[in-house]
CSV table of C-alpha atoms in Angstrom, one decimal:
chain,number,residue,atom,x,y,z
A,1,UNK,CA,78.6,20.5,24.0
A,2,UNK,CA,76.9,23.0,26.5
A,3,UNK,CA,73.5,24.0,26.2
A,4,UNK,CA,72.7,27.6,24.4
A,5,UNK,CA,70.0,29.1,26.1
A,6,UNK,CA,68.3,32.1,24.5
A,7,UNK,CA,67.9,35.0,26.4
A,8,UNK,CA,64.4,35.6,26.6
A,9,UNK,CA,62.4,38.2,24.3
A,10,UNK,CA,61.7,41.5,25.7
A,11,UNK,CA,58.0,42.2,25.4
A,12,UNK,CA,56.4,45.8,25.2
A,13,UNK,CA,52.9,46.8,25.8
A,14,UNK,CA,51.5,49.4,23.9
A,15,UNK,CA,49.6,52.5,26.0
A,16,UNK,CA,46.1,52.0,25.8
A,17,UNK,CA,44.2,54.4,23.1
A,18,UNK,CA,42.8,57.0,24.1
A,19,UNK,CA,38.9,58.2,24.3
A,20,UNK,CA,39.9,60.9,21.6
A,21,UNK,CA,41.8,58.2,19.5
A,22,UNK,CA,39.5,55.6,19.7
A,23,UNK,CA,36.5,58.1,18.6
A,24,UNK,CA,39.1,59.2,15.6
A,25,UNK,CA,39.4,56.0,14.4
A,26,UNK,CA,35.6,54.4,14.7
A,27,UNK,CA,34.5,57.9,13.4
A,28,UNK,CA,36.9,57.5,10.2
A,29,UNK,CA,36.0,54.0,10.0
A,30,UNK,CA,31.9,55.2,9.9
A,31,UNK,CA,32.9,58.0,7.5
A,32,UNK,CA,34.8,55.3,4.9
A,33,UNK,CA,31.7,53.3,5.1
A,34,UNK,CA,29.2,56.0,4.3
A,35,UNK,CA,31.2,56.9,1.3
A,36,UNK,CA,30.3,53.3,0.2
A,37,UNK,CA,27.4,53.9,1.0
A,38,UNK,CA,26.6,57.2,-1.6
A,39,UNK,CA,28.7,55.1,-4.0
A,40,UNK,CA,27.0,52.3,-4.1
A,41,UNK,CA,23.2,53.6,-3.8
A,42,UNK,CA,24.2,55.7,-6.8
A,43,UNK,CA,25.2,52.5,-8.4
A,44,UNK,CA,22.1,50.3,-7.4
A,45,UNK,CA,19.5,53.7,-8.4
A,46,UNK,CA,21.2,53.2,-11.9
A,47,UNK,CA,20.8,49.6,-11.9
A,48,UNK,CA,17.2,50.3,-11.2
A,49,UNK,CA,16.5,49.9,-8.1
A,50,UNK,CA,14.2,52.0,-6.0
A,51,UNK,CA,14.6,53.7,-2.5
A,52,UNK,CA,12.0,51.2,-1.0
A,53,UNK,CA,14.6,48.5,-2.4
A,54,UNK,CA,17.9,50.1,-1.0
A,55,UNK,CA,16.0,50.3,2.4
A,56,UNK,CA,14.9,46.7,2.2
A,57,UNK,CA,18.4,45.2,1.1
A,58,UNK,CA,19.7,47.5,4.3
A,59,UNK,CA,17.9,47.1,7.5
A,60,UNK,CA,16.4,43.5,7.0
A,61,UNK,CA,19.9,42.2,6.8
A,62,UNK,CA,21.2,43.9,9.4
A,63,UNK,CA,18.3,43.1,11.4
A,64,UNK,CA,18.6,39.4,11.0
A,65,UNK,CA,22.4,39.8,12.0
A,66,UNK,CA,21.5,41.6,14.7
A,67,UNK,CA,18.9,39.8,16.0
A,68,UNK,CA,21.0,37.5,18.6
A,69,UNK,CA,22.4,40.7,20.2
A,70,UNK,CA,18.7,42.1,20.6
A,71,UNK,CA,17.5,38.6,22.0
A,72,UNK,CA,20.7,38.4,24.5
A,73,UNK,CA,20.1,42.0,25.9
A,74,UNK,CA,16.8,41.0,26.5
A,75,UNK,CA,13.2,41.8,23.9
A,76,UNK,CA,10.9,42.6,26.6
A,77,UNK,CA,13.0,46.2,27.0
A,78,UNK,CA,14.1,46.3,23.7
A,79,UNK,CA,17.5,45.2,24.6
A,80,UNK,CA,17.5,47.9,27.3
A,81,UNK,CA,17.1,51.0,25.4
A,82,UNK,CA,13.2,50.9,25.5
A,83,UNK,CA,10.5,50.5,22.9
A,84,UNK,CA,9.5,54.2,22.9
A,85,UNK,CA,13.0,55.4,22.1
A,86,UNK,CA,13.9,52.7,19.9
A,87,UNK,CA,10.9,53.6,17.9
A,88,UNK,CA,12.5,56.9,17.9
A,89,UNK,CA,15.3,55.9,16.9
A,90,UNK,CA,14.3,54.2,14.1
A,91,UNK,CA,12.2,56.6,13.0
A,92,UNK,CA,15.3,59.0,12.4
A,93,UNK,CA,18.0,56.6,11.0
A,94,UNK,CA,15.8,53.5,10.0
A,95,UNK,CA,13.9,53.3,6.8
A,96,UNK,CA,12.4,56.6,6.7
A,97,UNK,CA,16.0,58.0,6.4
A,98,UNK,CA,16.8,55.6,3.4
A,99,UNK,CA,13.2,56.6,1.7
A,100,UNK,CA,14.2,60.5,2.4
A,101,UNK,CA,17.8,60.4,1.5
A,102,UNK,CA,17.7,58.2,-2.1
A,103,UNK,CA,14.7,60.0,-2.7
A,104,UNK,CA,16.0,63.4,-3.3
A,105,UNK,CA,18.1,62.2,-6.2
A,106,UNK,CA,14.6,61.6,-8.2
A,107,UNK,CA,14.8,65.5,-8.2
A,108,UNK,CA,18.5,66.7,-7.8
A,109,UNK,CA,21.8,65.6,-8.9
A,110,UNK,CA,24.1,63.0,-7.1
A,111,UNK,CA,26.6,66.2,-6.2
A,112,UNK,CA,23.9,67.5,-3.7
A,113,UNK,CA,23.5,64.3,-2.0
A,114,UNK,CA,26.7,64.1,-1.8
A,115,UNK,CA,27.5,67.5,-0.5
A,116,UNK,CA,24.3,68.9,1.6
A,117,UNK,CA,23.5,65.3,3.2
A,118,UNK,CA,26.6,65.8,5.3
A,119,UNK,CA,26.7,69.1,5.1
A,120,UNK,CA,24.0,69.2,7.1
A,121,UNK,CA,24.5,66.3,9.4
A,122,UNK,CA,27.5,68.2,10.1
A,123,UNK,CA,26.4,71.2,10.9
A,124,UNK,CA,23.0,69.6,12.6
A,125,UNK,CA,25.0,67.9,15.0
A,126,UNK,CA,27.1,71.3,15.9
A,127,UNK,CA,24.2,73.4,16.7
A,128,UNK,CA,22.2,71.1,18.5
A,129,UNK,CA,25.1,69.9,20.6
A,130,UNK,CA,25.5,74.0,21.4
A,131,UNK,CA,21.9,73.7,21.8
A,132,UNK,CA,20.8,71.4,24.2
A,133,UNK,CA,24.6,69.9,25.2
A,134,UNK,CA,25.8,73.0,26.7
A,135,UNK,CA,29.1,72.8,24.2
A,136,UNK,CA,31.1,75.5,23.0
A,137,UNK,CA,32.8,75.8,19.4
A,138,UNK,CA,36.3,76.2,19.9
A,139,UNK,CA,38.2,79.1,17.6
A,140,UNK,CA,40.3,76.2,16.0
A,141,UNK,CA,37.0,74.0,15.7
A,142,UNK,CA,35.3,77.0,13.9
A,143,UNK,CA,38.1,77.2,11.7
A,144,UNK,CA,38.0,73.1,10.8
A,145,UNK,CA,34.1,73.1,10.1
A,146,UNK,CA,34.1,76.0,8.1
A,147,UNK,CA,36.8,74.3,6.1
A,148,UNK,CA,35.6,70.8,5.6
A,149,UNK,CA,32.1,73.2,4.3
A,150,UNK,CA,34.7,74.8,1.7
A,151,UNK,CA,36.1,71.6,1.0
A,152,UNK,CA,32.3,70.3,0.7
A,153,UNK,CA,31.5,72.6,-2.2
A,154,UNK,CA,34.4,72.2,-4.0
A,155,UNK,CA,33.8,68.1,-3.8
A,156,UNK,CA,30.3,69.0,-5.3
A,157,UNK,CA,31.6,71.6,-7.8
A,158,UNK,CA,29.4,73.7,-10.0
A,159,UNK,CA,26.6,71.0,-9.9
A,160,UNK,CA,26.0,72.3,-6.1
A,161,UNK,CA,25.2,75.9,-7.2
A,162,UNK,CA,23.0,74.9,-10.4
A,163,UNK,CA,20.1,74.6,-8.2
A,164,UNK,CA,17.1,75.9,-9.5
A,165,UNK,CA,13.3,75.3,-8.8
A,166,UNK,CA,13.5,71.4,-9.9
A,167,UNK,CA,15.9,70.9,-7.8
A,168,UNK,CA,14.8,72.2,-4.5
A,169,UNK,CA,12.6,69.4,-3.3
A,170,UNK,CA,15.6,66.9,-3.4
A,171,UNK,CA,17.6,69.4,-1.9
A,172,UNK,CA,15.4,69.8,1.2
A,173,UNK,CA,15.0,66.2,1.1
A,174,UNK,CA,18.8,65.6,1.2
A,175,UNK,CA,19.3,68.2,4.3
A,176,UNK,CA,16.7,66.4,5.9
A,177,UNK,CA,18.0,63.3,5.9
A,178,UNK,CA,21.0,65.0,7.2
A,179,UNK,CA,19.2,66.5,10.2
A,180,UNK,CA,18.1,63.4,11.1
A,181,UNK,CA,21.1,61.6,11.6
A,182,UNK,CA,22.5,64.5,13.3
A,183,UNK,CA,19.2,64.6,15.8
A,184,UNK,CA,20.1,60.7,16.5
A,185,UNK,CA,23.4,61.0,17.5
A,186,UNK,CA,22.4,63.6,19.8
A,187,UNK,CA,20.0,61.5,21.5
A,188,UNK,CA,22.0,58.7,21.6
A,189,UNK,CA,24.7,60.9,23.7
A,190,UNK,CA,21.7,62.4,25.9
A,191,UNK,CA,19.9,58.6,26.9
A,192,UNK,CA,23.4,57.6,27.3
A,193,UNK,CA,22.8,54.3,24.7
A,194,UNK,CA,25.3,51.3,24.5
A,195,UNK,CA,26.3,51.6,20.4
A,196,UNK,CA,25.5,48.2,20.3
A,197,UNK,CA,22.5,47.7,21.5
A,198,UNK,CA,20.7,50.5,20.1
A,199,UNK,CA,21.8,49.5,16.7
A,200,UNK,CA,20.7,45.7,17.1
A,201,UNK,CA,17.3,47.1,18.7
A,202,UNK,CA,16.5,49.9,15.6
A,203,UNK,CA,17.5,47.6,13.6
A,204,UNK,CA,15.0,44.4,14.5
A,205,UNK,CA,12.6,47.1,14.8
A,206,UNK,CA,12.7,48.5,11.4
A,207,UNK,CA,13.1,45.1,9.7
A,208,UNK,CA,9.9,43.6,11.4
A,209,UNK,CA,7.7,46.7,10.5
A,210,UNK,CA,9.7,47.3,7.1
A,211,UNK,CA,9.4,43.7,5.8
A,212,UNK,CA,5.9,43.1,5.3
A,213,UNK,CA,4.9,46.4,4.1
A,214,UNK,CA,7.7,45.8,1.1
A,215,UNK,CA,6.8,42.6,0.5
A,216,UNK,CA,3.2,43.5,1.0
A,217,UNK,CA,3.5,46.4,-2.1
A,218,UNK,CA,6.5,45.1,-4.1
A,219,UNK,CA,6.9,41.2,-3.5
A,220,UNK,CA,10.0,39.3,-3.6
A,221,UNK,CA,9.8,38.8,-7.4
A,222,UNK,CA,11.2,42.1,-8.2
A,223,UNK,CA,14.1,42.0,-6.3
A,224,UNK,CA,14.5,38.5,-7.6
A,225,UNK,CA,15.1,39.6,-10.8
A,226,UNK,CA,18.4,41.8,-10.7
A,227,UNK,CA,21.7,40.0,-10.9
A,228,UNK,CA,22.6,37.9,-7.6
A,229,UNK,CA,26.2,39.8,-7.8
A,230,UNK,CA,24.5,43.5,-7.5
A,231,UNK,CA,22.2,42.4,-4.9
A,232,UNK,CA,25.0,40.9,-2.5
A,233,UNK,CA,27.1,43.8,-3.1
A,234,UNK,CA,24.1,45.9,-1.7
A,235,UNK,CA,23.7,43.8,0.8
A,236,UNK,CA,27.0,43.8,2.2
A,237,UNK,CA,27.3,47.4,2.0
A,238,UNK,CA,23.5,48.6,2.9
A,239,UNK,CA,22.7,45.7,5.0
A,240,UNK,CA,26.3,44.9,6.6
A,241,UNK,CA,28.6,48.0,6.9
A,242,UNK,CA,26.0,51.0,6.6
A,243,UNK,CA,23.4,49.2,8.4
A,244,UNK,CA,25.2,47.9,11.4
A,245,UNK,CA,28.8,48.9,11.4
A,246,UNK,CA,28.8,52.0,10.8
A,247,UNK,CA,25.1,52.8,13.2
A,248,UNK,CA,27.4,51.2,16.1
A,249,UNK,CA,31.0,53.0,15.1
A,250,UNK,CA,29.3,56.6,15.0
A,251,UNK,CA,26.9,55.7,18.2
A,252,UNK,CA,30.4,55.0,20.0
A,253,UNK,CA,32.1,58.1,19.0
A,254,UNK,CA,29.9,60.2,19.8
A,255,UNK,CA,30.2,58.9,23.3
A,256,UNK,CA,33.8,58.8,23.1
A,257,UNK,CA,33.9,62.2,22.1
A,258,UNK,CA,30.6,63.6,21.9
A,259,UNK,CA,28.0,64.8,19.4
A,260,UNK,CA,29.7,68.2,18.3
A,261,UNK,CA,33.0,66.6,17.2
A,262,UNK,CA,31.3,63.4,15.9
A,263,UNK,CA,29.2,65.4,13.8
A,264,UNK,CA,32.5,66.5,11.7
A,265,UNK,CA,33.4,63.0,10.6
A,266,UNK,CA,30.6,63.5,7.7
A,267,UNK,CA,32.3,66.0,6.5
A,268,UNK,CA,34.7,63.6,5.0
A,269,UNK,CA,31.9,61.3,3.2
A,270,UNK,CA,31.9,63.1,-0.5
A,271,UNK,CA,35.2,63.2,-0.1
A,272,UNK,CA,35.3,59.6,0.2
A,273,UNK,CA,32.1,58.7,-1.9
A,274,UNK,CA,34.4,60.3,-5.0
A,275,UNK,CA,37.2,58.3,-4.4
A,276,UNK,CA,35.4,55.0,-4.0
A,277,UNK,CA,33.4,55.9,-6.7
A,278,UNK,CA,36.2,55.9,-8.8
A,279,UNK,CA,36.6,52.2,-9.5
A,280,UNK,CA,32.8,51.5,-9.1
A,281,UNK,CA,31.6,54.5,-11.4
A,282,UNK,CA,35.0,55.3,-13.8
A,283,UNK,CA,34.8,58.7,-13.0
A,284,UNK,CA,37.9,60.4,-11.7
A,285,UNK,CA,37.9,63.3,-9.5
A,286,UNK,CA,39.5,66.7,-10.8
A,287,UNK,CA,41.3,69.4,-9.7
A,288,UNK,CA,38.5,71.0,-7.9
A,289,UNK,CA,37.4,67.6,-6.4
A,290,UNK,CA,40.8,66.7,-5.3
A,291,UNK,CA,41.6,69.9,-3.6
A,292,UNK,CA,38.0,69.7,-1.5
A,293,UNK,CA,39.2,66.3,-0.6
A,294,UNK,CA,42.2,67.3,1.2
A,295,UNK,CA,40.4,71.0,2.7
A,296,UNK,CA,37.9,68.7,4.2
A,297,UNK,CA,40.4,65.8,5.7
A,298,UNK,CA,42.9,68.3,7.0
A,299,UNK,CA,39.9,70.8,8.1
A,300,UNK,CA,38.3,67.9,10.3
A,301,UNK,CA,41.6,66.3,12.0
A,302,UNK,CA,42.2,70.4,12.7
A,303,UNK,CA,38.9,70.5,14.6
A,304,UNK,CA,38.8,67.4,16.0
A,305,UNK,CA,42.2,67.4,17.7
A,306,UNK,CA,41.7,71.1,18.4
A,307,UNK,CA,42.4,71.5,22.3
A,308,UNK,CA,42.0,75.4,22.5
């Protein structure tokens, strides 16, 4: 009986992504993750906990799992980004941006976190890349961002315009978190910075000056005594995703793509804060919140695949 002898398989190779698609997807990928991020420091600053904890449960864990990357780049330089700029660095998205950011909701509501946070990382990041980049605003890009800032509000709803004088030192605090984040990823674009690196060097940085001034003040017993399960969910999504992850995802698009377009992704964070809070909170977003949820995701993929 002769032999049958399959013809072999036809293979295909996929085109390589492109700069643009790559700094889509890592810039979605840090947006989902700082939606987890709102959600779940609302959750934890319900549970009790305080700013100093949140940054505690964020940057020492992600400075422990960052540490071999630090060590292998090389210490002495501080894995080749340089101890004056990774001091920097950590001074603008390390634990002084936790302390800022969580702080502000001791005197506002969780809607203007949610809303002028990236509101103003957003915009931030636009005028500073006009600024001191030398970029230009396309009409289509002006069209997105004002857009995903409509979409914003309606995310935030009334809450957002209910300020009053109470309210106004959490509101500052919240656009100056904002600002900060936004004045990082312009730097990282301007020293040119390997995502990586500069994430494993602020990171060992903040957790060795962080650690014993918190355990100094605050000890390990308070932490110790909130459920294991709430603490490991901080962890993993303070320490982990929003510590590490997401530092290195938005540090590489903004070099895929630069800081002006980068700066849109956090447009889309109370967008996705609501719908992860959803399961984590039980609260279900209306019709107002819905329809700032799709004005913001179809105002930032208008400006950030604008090409005139």
């Amino acid at each position: 009986m002769a032999k049958t002898i399959a013809a072999p398989i036809p293979t295909s190779h996929l085109p390589p992504l492109s700069p643009l698609a790559k700094g889509v997807a890592l810039g979605l990928s840090a947006a989902l993750i700082w939606g987890g991020y709102l959600a779940m420091a609302r959750a934890g600053v319900s549970a009790g906990l305080t700013p100093a904890d949140i940054a505690f449960l964020r940057y020492i864990p992600a400075g422990l799992i960052l540490l071999p990357v630090f060590l292998r780049a090389g210490a002495a330089n501080a894995a080749g980004v340089g101890w004056a700029r990774t001091a920097i660095l950590a001074l603008l998205v390390g634990p002084p941006f936790i302390l800022v950011g969580v702080a502000g909701y001791k005197f506002a509501p969780l809607a203007h976190g949610a809303a002028l946070q990236p509101a103003a990382l957003t915009l931030g990041a636009t005028f500073l890349a006009m600024a001191m980049a030398g970029e230009r605003l396309k009409l289509r890009q002006s069209l997105g961002l004002l857009a995903m800032l409509g979409g914003i509000a309606a995310i935030a709803g009334p809450d957002l315009f209910a300020s009053d004088a109470a309210t106004l030192p959490g509101d500052a605090l919240f656009v100056l978190a904002g600002l900060m984040w936004a004045t990082f990823g312009m730097l990282a674009k301007r020293w040119g910075l390997a995502p990586l690196q500069a994430t494993a060097a602020l990171s060992v940085l903040s957790a060795t000056i962080y650690a014993p001034i918190y355990l100094a003040i605050y000890g390990i017993d308070r932490l110790a005594s909130f459920p294991v399960s709430l603490l490991a969910a901080q962890i993993l999504v303070q320490g982990v995703l929003s510590g590490a992850v997401a530092v290195v995802a938005f540090t590489q698009t903004v070099r895929l793509i630069g800081p002006a377009k980068a700066g849109l992704f956090p447009a889309l964070v109370p967008a996705v804060a609501v719908l992860v809070g959803v399961p984590i909170t039980g609260e279900v977003p209306g019709i107002w919140q819905t329809a700032g949820i799709v004005l913001a995701t179809v105002g930032l993929l208008y400006s950030v695949l604008a090409k005139k």
